Each structure stands twice: as structure tokens, then as C-alpha cells.
mmCIF file of C-alpha atoms and ligand atoms in Angstrom:
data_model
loop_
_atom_site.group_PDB
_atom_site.id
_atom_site.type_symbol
_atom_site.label_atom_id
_atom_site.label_comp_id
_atom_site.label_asym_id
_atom_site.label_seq_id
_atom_site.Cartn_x
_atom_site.Cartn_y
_atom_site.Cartn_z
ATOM 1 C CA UNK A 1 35.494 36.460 -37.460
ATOM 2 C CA UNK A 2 35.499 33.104 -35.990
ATOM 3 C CA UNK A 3 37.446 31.649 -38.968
ATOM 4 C CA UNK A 4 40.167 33.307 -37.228
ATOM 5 C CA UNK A 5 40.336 32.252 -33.724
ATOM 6 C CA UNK A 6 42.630 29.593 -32.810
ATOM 7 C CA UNK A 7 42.611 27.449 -29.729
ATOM 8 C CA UNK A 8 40.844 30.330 -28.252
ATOM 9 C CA UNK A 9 43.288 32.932 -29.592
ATOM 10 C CA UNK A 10 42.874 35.365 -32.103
ATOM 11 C CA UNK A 11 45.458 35.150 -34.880
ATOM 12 C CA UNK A 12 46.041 38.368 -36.909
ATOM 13 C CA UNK A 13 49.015 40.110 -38.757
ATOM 14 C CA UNK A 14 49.700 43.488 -36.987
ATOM 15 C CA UNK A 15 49.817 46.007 -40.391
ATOM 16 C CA UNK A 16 51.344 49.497 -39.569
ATOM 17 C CA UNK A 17 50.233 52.020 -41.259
ATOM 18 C CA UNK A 18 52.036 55.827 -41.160
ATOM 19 C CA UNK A 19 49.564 58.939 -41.716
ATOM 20 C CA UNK A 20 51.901 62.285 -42.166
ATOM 21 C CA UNK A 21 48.883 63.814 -40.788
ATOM 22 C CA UNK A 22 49.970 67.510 -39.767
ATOM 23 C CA UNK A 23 47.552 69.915 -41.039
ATOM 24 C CA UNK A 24 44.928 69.574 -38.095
ATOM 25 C CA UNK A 25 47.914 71.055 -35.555
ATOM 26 C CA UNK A 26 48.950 74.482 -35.440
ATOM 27 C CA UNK A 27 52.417 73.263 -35.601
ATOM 28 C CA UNK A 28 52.476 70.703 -38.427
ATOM 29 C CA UNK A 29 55.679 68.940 -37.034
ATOM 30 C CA UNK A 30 53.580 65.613 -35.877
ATOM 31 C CA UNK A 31 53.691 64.989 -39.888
ATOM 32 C CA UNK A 32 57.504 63.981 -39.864
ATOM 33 C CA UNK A 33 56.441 61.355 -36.611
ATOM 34 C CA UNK A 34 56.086 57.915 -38.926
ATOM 35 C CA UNK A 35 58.524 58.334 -41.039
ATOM 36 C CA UNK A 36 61.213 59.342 -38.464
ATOM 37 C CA UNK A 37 60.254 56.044 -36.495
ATOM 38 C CA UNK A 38 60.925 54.053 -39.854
ATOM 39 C CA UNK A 39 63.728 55.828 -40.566
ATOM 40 C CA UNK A 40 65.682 54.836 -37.426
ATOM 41 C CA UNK A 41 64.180 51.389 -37.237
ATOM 42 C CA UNK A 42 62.442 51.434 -34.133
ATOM 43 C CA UNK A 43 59.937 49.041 -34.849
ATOM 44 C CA UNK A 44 62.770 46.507 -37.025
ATOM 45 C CA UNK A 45 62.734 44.431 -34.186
ATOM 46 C CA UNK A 46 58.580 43.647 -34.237
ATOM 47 C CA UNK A 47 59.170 43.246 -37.993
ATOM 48 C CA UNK A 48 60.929 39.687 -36.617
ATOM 49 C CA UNK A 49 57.976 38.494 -35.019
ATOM 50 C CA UNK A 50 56.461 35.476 -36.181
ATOM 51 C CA UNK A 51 54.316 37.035 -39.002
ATOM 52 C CA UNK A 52 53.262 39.859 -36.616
ATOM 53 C CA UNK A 53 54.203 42.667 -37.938
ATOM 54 C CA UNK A 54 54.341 44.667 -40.724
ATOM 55 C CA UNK A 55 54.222 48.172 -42.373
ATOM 56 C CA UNK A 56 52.114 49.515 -45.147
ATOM 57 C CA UNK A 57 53.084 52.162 -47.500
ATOM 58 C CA UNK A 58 52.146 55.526 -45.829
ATOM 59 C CA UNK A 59 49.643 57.708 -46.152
ATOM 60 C CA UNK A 60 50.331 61.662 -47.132
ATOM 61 C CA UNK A 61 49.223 64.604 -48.667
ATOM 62 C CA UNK A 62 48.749 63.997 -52.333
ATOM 63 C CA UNK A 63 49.156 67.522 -53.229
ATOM 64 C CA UNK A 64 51.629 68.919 -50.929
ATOM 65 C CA UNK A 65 51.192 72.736 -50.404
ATOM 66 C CA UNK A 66 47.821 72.575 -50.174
ATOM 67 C CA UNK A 67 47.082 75.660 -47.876
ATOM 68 C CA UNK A 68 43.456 74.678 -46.788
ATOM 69 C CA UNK A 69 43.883 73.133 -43.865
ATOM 70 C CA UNK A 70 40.175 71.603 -43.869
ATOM 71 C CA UNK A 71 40.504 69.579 -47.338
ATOM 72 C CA UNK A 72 43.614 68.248 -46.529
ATOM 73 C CA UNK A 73 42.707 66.516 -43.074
ATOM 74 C CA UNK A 74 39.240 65.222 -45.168
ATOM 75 C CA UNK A 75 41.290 63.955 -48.018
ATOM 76 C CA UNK A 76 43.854 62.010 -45.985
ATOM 77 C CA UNK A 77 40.781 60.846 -43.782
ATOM 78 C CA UNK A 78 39.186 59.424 -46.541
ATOM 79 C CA UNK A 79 42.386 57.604 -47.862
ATOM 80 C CA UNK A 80 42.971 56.245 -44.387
ATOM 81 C CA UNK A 81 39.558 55.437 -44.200
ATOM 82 C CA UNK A 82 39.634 53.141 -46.990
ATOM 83 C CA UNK A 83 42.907 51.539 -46.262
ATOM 84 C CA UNK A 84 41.487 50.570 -42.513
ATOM 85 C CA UNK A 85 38.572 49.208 -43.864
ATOM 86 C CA UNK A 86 40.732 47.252 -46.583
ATOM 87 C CA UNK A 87 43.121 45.995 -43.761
ATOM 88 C CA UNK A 88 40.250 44.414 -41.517
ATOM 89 C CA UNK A 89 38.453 42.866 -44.291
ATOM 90 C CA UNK A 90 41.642 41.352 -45.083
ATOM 91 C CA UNK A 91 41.804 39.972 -41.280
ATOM 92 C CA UNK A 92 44.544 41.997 -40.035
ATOM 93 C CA UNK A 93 44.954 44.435 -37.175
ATOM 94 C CA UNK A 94 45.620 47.901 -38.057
ATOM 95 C CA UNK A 95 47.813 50.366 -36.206
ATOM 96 C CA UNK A 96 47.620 53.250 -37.397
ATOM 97 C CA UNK A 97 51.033 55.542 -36.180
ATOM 98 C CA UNK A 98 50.443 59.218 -36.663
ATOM 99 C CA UNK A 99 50.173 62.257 -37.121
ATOM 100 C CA UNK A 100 48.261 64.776 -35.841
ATOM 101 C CA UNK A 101 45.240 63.525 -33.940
ATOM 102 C CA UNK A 102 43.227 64.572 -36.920
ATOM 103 C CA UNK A 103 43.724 61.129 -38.502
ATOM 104 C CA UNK A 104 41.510 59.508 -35.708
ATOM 105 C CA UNK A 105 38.559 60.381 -38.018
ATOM 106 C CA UNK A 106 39.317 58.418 -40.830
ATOM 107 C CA UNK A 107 40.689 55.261 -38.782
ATOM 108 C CA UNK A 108 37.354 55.097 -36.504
ATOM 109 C CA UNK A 109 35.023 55.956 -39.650
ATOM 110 C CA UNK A 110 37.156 52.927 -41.879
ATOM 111 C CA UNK A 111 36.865 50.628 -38.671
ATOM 112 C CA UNK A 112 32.801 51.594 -38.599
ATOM 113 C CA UNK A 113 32.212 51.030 -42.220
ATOM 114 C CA UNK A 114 33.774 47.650 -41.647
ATOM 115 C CA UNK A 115 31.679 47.040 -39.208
ATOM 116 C CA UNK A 116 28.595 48.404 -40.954
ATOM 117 C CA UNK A 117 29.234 45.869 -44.093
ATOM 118 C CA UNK A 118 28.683 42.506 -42.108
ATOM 119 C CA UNK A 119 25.283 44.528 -39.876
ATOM 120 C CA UNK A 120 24.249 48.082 -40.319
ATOM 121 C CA UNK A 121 23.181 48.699 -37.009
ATOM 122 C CA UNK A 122 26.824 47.184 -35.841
ATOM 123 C CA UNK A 123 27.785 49.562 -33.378
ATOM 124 C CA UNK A 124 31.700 50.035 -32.769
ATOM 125 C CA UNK A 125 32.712 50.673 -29.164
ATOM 126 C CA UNK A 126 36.218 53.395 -28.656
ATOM 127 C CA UNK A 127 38.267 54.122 -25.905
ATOM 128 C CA UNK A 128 40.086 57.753 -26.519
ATOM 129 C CA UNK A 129 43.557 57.994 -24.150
ATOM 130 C CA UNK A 130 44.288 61.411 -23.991
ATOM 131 C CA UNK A 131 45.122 64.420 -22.091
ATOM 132 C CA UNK A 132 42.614 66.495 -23.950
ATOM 133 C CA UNK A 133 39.157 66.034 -24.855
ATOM 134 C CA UNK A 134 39.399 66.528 -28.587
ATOM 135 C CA UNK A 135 35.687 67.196 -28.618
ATOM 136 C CA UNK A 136 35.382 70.209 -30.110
ATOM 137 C CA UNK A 137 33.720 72.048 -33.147
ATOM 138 C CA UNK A 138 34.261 75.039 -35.227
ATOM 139 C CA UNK A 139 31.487 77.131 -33.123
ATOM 140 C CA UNK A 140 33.496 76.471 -29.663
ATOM 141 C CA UNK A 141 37.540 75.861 -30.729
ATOM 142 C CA UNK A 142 40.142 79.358 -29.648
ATOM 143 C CA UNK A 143 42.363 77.352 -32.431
ATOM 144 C CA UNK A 144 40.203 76.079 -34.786
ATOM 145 C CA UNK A 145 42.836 73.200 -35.339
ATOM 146 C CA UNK A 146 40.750 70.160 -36.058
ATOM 147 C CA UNK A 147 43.132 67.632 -34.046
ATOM 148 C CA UNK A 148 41.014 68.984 -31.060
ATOM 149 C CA UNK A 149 37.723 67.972 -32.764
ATOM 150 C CA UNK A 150 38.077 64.224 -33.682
ATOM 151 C CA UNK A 151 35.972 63.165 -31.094
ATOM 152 C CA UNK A 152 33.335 65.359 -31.345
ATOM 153 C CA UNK A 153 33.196 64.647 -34.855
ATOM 154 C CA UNK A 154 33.370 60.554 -34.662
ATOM 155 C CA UNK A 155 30.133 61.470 -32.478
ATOM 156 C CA UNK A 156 28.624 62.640 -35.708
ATOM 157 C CA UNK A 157 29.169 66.814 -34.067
ATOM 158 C CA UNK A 158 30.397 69.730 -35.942
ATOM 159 C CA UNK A 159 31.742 69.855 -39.517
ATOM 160 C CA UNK A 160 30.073 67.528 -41.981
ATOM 161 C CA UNK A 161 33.097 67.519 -44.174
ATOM 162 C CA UNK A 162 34.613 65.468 -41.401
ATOM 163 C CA UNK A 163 31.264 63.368 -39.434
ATOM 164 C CA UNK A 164 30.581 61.394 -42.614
ATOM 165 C CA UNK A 165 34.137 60.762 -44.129
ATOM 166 C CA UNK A 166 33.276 57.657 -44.859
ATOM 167 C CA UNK A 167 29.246 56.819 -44.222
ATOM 168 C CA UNK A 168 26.193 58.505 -42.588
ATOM 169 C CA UNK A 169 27.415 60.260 -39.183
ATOM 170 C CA UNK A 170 27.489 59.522 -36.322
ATOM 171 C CA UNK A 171 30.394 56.775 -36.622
ATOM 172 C CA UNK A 172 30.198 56.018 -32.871
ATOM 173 C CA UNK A 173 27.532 56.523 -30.002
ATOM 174 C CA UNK A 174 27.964 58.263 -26.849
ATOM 175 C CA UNK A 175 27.491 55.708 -24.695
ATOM 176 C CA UNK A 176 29.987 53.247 -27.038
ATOM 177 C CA UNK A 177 32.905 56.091 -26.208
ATOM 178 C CA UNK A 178 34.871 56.699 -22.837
ATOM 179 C CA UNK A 179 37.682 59.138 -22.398
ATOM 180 C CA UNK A 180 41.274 58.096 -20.366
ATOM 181 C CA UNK A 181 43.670 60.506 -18.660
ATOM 182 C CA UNK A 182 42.136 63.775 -19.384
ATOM 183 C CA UNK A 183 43.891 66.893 -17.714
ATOM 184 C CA UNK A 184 43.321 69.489 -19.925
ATOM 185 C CA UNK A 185 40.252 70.857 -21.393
ATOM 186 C CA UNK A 186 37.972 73.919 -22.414
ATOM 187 C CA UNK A 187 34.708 74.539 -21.485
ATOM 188 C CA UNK A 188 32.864 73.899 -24.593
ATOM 189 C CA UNK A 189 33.971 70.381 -25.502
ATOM 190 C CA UNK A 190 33.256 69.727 -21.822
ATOM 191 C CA UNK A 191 29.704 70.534 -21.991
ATOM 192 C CA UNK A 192 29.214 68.625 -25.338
ATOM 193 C CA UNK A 193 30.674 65.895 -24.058
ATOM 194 C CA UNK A 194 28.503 66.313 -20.910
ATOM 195 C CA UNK A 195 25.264 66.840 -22.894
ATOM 196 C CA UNK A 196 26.060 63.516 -24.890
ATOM 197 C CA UNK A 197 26.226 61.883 -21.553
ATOM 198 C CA UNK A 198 29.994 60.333 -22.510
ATOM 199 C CA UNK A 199 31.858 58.623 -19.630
ATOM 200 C CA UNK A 200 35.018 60.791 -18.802
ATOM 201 C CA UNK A 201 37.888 59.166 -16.823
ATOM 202 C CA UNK A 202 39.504 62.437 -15.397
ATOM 203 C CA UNK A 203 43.447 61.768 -14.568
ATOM 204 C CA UNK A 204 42.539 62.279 -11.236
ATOM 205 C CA UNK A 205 40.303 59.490 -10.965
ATOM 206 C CA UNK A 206 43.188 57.087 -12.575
ATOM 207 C CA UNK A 207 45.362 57.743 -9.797
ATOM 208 C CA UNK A 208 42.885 57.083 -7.440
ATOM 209 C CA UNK A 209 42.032 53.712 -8.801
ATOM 210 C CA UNK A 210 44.525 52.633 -10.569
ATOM 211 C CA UNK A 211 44.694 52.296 -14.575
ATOM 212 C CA UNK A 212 43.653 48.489 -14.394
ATOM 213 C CA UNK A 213 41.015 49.383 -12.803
ATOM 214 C CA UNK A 214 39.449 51.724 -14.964
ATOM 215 C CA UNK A 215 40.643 50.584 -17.962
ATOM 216 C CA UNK A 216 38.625 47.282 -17.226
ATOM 217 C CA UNK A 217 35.862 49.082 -16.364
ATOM 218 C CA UNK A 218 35.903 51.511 -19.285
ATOM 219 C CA UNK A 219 36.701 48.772 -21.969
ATOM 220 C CA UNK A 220 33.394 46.588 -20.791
ATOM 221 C CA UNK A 221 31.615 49.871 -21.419
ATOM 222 C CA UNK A 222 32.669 50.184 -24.528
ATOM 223 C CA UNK A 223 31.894 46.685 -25.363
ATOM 224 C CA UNK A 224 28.213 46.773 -23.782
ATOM 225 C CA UNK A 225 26.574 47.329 -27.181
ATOM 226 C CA UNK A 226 29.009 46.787 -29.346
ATOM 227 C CA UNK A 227 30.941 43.916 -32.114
ATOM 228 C CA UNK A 228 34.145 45.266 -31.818
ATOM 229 C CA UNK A 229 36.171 48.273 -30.196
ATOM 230 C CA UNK A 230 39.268 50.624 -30.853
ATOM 231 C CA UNK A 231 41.744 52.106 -28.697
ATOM 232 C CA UNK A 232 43.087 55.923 -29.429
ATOM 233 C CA UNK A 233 46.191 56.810 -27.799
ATOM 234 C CA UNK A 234 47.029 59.690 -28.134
ATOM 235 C CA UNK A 235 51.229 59.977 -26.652
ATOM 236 C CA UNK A 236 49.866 63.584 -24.569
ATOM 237 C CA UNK A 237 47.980 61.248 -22.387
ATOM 238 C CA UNK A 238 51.769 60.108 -21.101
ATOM 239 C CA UNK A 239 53.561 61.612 -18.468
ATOM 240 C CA UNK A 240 56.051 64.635 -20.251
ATOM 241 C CA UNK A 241 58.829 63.887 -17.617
ATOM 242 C CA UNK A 242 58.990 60.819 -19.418
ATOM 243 C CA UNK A 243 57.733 61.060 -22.940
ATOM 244 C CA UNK A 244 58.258 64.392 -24.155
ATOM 245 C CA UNK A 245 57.943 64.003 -27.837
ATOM 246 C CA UNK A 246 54.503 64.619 -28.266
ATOM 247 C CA UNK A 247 52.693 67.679 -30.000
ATOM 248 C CA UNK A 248 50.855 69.113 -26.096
ATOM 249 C CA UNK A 249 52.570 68.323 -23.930
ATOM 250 C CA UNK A 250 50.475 68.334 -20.288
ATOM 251 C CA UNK A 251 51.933 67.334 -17.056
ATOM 252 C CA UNK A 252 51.164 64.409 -14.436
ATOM 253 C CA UNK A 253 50.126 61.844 -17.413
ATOM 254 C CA UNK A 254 50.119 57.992 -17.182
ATOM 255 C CA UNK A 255 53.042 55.822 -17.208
ATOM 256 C CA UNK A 256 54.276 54.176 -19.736
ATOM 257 C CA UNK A 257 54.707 50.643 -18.074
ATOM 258 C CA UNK A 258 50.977 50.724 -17.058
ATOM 259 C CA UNK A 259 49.456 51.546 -20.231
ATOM 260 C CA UNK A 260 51.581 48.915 -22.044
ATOM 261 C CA UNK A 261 50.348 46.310 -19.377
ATOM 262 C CA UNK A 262 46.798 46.920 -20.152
ATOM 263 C CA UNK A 263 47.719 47.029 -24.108
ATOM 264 C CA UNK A 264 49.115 43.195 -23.716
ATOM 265 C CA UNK A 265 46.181 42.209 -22.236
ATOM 266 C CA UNK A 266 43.648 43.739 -24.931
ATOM 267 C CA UNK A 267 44.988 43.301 -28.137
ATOM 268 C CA UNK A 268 44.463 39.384 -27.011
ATOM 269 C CA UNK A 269 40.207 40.079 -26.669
ATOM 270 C CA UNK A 270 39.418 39.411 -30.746
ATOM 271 C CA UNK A 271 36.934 42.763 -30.331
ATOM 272 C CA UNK A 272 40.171 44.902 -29.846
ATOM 273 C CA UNK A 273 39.969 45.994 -33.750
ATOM 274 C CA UNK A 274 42.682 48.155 -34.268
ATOM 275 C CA UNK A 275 44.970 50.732 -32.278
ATOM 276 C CA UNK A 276 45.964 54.087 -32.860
ATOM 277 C CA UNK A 277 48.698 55.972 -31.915
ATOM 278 C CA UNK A 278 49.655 59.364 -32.430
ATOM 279 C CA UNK A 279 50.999 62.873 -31.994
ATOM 280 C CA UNK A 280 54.538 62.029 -32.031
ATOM 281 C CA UNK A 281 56.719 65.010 -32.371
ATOM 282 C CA UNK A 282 60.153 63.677 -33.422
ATOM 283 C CA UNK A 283 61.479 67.207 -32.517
ATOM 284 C CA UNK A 284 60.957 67.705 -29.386
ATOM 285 C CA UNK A 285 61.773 63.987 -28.475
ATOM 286 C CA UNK A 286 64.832 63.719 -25.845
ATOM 287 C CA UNK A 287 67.054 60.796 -26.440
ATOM 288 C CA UNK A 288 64.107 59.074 -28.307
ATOM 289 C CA UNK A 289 62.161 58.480 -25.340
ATOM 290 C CA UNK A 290 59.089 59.044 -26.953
ATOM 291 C CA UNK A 291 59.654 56.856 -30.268
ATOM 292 C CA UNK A 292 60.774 53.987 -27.355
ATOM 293 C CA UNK A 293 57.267 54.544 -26.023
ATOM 294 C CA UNK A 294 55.802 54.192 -29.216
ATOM 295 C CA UNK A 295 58.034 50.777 -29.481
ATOM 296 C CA UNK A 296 57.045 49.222 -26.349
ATOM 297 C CA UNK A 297 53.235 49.924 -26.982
ATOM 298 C CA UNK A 298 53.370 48.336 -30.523
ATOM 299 C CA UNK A 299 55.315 45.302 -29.193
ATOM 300 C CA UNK A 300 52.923 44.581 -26.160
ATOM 301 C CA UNK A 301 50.791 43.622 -29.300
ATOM 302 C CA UNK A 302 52.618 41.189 -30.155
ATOM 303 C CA UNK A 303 53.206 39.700 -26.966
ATOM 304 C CA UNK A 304 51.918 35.831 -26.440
ATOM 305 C CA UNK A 305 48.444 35.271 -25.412
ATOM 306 C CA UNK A 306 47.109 33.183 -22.297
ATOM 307 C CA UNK A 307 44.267 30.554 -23.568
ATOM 308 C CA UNK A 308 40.934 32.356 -23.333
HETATM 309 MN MN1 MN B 1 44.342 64.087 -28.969
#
């Protein structure tokens, strides 16, 4: 990657790619999320950037009306998969704007396959911001909607429709994975998580020490054993009062200005891979809140770097 790095920065087009990924909520309206945001422009200002930013041709259902639920979150993993894999060979930074949470499978299995071209054993390092643990399976989920299993299955658990979407599960290594902001959770993708031995940053903790803090701290984790890392937000890990377009809403969240401080520091580290950011639920967004949220976390990635 070093053919890339200028005066100590790391030069890369920021590519956004929509998934309508609904089918892994109960309520499919997180679908509708990228194309609403298109729709009303609220990334055409980042599209003036410098060549920093732009958007790829989205990913959907092929064959809408599909009714099971499982082959259509594997088919649009696969597709988005391939198209994240595509966009870092090409040397560009993916952000991937969902969607249900679902999608996180295929962007963290394309980003591993990447990885897994230059050195097999290349391990990819991810940090998951969420309110939720997304960690569970089939044997432990009331739901049984897969947007609360991506994790679990990324750690090569559950389904094997979904660990291997795109190579030989696991895609990512318990101690390569830490959780941010979690508030809400069920005992069964607690004690998986537990038995894995992944690092869990409780919302609790966060407010004790401060999101710098642990973000530092959970980022050189993730970056231990690892070439490169991804960030997962998912828009539940932000506070409701102010974001409250998102598809679970769950009270006392992050901030908004604090988690686009620590973005505009990352995204200038050239291990930062790609981001992710999902679960936008245009219809229950007040005043667009949420879809300015979304905004100011894509722009703090195209915010000038210090020299390294
Ligand atoms: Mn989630």
C-alpha cells in the first residue's frame, strides 16, 4: 500500500456505496436509507471535495419479492462482498451506507478477502459501534432477524450460509474485534461473546472515560495483530434525543460531535480500510437529524490530515 502514501499521508478516493439492505430487520424500512440520502443530496457537498468523494451504483435485491429472508441477505452479501473487495484493490476507501446491519457481513468478508489475496494469514482488525451486540445465531435469537447476528457470524458463529460469504470462516478473530457503546443486549450473544473472550466497551464505561479514550485504546487492539482495520457504525449506537432515525432506537448513546472527532482522526491512519454506516431509518428521522449525522461522519473523512 505504500505506493499510496504521500508525504506521510494516505491518499485515497472515498467511494460510497448504498446497500438497500432490509431483509435482516423485522421492519424492512432501513432499505429506503441510501437512496433517501441521495435523493435529497446530503452528501452533494463531499461530492466537491478535491477527488474525495464519490458514489457507486447501489446495491439491491436482484429479485425483488423474494420472501426468504435468509437468501436475500446472502445474495446481497455476496454482491457487496465483491464490490468491497473490487474498491480496495482499486486503492480506494469504501463506505459502505446502509441498510440493515445485515450488510456488515459482506463488507467485513470483501475487506478480509482483500486482505487474504496479498497474505493468507492477514488478519483484519474491526471495531463494531453499536448499541447492541449483534452477536447472535439462529439457536439463541427471540427474532431470528439476522441484523442481530453479523457479528457473531464475521466470527465465523452460526449460519454457514452467512460465515463464509466470501472465503473460509472465520473472517475476523476474537481478539482482532472490540465492541463500542453497547446498552442493550440478550443473554445469549453475551455469553458467546464472553466465551470468545471479545473486548466489550459497555456505554457505561464510555462515559466514564471518555470516547477518546477508549476509542484509542480499542483501535490499538484491533490493530495488535492485524494489516488493516474497519470501523462499523451502526447510527443506534447514537444518542435517540439526537439522532432518531435509526432502525432501534436505545437511549443514553454517544454524541455525535465525539464520534465524528475520533472519525477525523482515523480515517488519516492508512490501516483504517473502510467504514460502515448503517441502519438509517429515513422514516422515523425528525427534521433530518439523522441523515445530518450521517453527513458529518462521512465528511470528517474527508477532513485534512496532520503530517504523520
Ligand atoms: Mn447493529
Amino acid at each position: 500500500m505504500s505506493e499510496n502514501t504521500v508525504g506521510g499521508r494516505y491518499e485515497r478516493q472515498v467511494v460510497a456505496l448504498g446497500v438497500a439492505a432490509g431483509y435482516g430487520a423485522g421492519n424492512p424500512a432501513c432499505q429506503d436509507g441510501p437512496a433517501v440520502l441521495r435523493a435529497m443530496g446530503f452528501l452533494d457537498d463531499l461530492e466537491a471535495a478535491r477527488d474525495g468523494f464519490r458514489w457507486e451504483p447501489p446495491i439491491r435485491l436482484e429479485t425483488p419479492g423474494v420472501i426468504d429472508r435468509l437468501a436475500a441477505v446472502t445474495s446481497i452479501a455476496t454482491r457487496l462482498a465483491e464490490r468491497v473487495g473490487a474498491l480496495l484493490a482499486a486503492g480506494n476507501f469504501p463506505l459502505v451506507i446502509g441498510g440493515d446491519h445485515s450488510c456488515a457481513i459482506g463488507t467485513w468478508s470483501g475487506a478480509k478477502q482483500f486482505l487474504g489475496g496479498h497474505a493468507p494469514e492477514a488478519r483484519l482488525g474491526l471495531l463494531w459501534v453499536d448499541a447492541h451486540m449483534d452477536s447472535h445465531t439462529f439457536r439463541t435469537s427471540p427474532s431470528r432477524n439476522i441484523h442481530g447476528m453479523p457479528l457473531a457470524a464475521l466470527l465465523g458463529q452460526g449460519e454457514p450460509r452467512l460465515t463464509a460469504i466470501a472465503g473460509p470462516a472465520p473472517q475476523l478473530l476474537p481478539a482482532d474485534a472490540c465492541l463500542l457503546g453497547v446498552r442493550s443486549f440478550e443473554r445469549g450473544e453475551a455469553e458467546l461473546l464472553a466465551s470468545l473472550g471479545v473486548r466489550v466497551y459497555f456505554m457505561d464505561e464510555i462515559k466514564r472515560r471518555g470516547l477518546p479514550e477508549v476509542f484509542a485504546e480499542a483501535r490499538a487492539r484491533v490493530c495488535a495483530n492485524t494489516v488493516g482495520y474497519g470501523i462499523s457504525i451502526d447510527l443506534d449506537a447514537l444518542d435517540p434525543d439526537e439522532e432518531p432515525g435509526v432502525g432501534t432506537p436505545v437511549p443514553d448513546g454517544l454524541h455525535r460531535r465525539e464520534l465524528v472527532d475520533v472519525l477525523r482522526l482515523a480515517h488519516c491512519d492508512a490501516r483504517l480500510l473502510a467504514l460502515e454506516i448503517v441502519e438509517y431509518n429515513p422514516y422515523l428521522d425528525a427534521g433530518f437529524a439523522t441523515a445530518q449525522a450521517i453527513h458529518d461522519l462521512c465528511r470528517s473523512l474527508l477532513e485534512p490530515c496532520a503530517s504523520i
